């Protein structure tokens, strides 16, 4: 119960900052502000991981030299 209460309070306090961060990301680069990925959690159960996008959505097209792996 304490985890839920503390997390809820944190979201209430930080939501204005999170909205500003999302707007800066959206205005600065094309693509979604939130990155979603399915990951495995406890007992190998999948869950959706959410975070602010920190890379370009079109990074492969912008920086093809970074994706040209040579072994």
PDB file of C-alpha atoms in Angstrom:
ATOM      1  CA  UNK A   1       0.000   0.000   0.000  1.00  0.00           C
ATOM      2  CA  UNK A   2       2.854   2.382   0.829  1.00  0.00           C
ATOM      3  CA  UNK A   3       4.339   1.915  -2.658  1.00  0.00           C
ATOM      4  CA  UNK A   4       1.074   2.888  -4.304  1.00  0.00           C
ATOM      5  CA  UNK A   5       0.588   5.929  -2.051  1.00  0.00           C
ATOM      6  CA  UNK A   6       4.132   7.238  -2.550  1.00  0.00           C
ATOM      7  CA  UNK A   7       4.028   6.625  -6.314  1.00  0.00           C
ATOM      8  CA  UNK A   8       0.660   8.379  -6.587  1.00  0.00           C
ATOM      9  CA  UNK A   9       1.942  11.383  -4.643  1.00  0.00           C
ATOM     10  CA  UNK A  10       5.041  11.492  -6.830  1.00  0.00           C
ATOM     11  CA  UNK A  11       2.923  11.502  -9.975  1.00  0.00           C
ATOM     12  CA  UNK A  12       0.733  14.292  -8.623  1.00  0.00           C
ATOM     13  CA  UNK A  13       3.758  16.437  -7.811  1.00  0.00           C
ATOM     14  CA  UNK A  14       5.734  15.696 -10.994  1.00  0.00           C
ATOM     15  CA  UNK A  15       3.032  15.659 -13.683  1.00  0.00           C
ATOM     16  CA  UNK A  16       3.634  19.310 -14.722  1.00  0.00           C
ATOM     17  CA  UNK A  17       7.328  18.574 -15.246  1.00  0.00           C
ATOM     18  CA  UNK A  18       6.511  15.428 -17.227  1.00  0.00           C
ATOM     19  CA  UNK A  19       4.127  17.386 -19.481  1.00  0.00           C
ATOM     20  CA  UNK A  20       6.825  19.986 -20.181  1.00  0.00           C
ATOM     21  CA  UNK A  21       9.396  17.280 -20.968  1.00  0.00           C
ATOM     22  CA  UNK A  22       6.950  15.577 -23.346  1.00  0.00           C
ATOM     23  CA  UNK A  23       6.245  18.891 -25.113  1.00  0.00           C
ATOM     24  CA  UNK A  24       9.957  19.652 -25.504  1.00  0.00           C
ATOM     25  CA  UNK A  25      10.545  16.204 -27.013  1.00  0.00           C
ATOM     26  CA  UNK A  26       7.581  16.530 -29.398  1.00  0.00           C
ATOM     27  CA  UNK A  27       8.542  20.034 -30.528  1.00  0.00           C
ATOM     28  CA  UNK A  28      12.221  19.171 -30.937  1.00  0.00           C
ATOM     29  CA  UNK A  29      11.984  16.002 -33.008  1.00  0.00           C
ATOM     30  CA  UNK A  30       9.349  14.107 -34.961  1.00  0.00           C
ATOM     31  CA  UNK A  31       7.825  11.011 -33.433  1.00  0.00           C
ATOM     32  CA  UNK A  32       6.158  10.099 -30.177  1.00  0.00           C
ATOM     33  CA  UNK A  33       7.382  11.534 -26.866  1.00  0.00           C
ATOM     34  CA  UNK A  34       6.892   8.230 -25.032  1.00  0.00           C
ATOM     35  CA  UNK A  35       8.877   5.092 -25.900  1.00  0.00           C
ATOM     36  CA  UNK A  36       7.038   1.809 -25.290  1.00  0.00           C
ATOM     37  CA  UNK A  37       8.613  -1.620 -25.107  1.00  0.00           C
ATOM     38  CA  UNK A  38       7.461  -4.994 -23.826  1.00  0.00           C
ATOM     39  CA  UNK A  39       9.849  -6.467 -21.275  1.00  0.00           C
ATOM     40  CA  UNK A  40       9.838  -9.456 -18.982  1.00  0.00           C
ATOM     41  CA  UNK A  41       9.176  -8.869 -15.302  1.00  0.00           C
ATOM     42  CA  UNK A  42       8.853 -11.066 -12.248  1.00  0.00           C
ATOM     43  CA  UNK A  43       8.183 -14.715 -13.077  1.00  0.00           C
ATOM     44  CA  UNK A  44       8.898 -13.884 -16.740  1.00  0.00           C
ATOM     45  CA  UNK A  45       5.575 -12.076 -17.125  1.00  0.00           C
ATOM     46  CA  UNK A  46       5.611  -9.427 -19.869  1.00  0.00           C
ATOM     47  CA  UNK A  47       4.815  -5.805 -19.036  1.00  0.00           C
ATOM     48  CA  UNK A  48       4.862  -2.573 -21.013  1.00  0.00           C
ATOM     49  CA  UNK A  49       7.846  -0.374 -20.181  1.00  0.00           C
ATOM     50  CA  UNK A  50       7.288   3.359 -20.745  1.00  0.00           C
ATOM     51  CA  UNK A  51       9.889   6.123 -20.803  1.00  0.00           C
ATOM     52  CA  UNK A  52      10.486   9.459 -22.436  1.00  0.00           C
ATOM     53  CA  UNK A  53      12.110   9.038 -25.829  1.00  0.00           C
ATOM     54  CA  UNK A  54      15.772  10.061 -25.720  1.00  0.00           C
ATOM     55  CA  UNK A  55      16.748   9.109 -29.287  1.00  0.00           C
ATOM     56  CA  UNK A  56      15.508  10.215 -32.684  1.00  0.00           C
ATOM     57  CA  UNK A  57      12.564   8.169 -33.954  1.00  0.00           C
ATOM     58  CA  UNK A  58      14.184   8.182 -37.421  1.00  0.00           C
ATOM     59  CA  UNK A  59      17.766   7.552 -36.256  1.00  0.00           C
ATOM     60  CA  UNK A  60      18.460   4.918 -38.943  1.00  0.00           C
ATOM     61  CA  UNK A  61      17.717   7.432 -41.693  1.00  0.00           C
ATOM     62  CA  UNK A  62      19.527  10.348 -40.018  1.00  0.00           C
ATOM     63  CA  UNK A  63      22.682   8.459 -39.035  1.00  0.00           C
ATOM     64  CA  UNK A  64      23.108   5.445 -41.344  1.00  0.00           C
ATOM     65  CA  UNK A  65      26.844   5.285 -40.592  1.00  0.00           C
ATOM     66  CA  UNK A  66      26.056   4.338 -36.998  1.00  0.00           C
ATOM     67  CA  UNK A  67      24.059   1.328 -38.178  1.00  0.00           C
ATOM     68  CA  UNK A  68      26.677   0.028 -40.631  1.00  0.00           C
ATOM     69  CA  UNK A  69      28.122  -2.668 -38.404  1.00  0.00           C
ATOM     70  CA  UNK A  70      31.359  -4.209 -39.590  1.00  0.00           C
ATOM     71  CA  UNK A  71      32.788  -7.314 -37.980  1.00  0.00           C
TER      72      UNK A  71
END
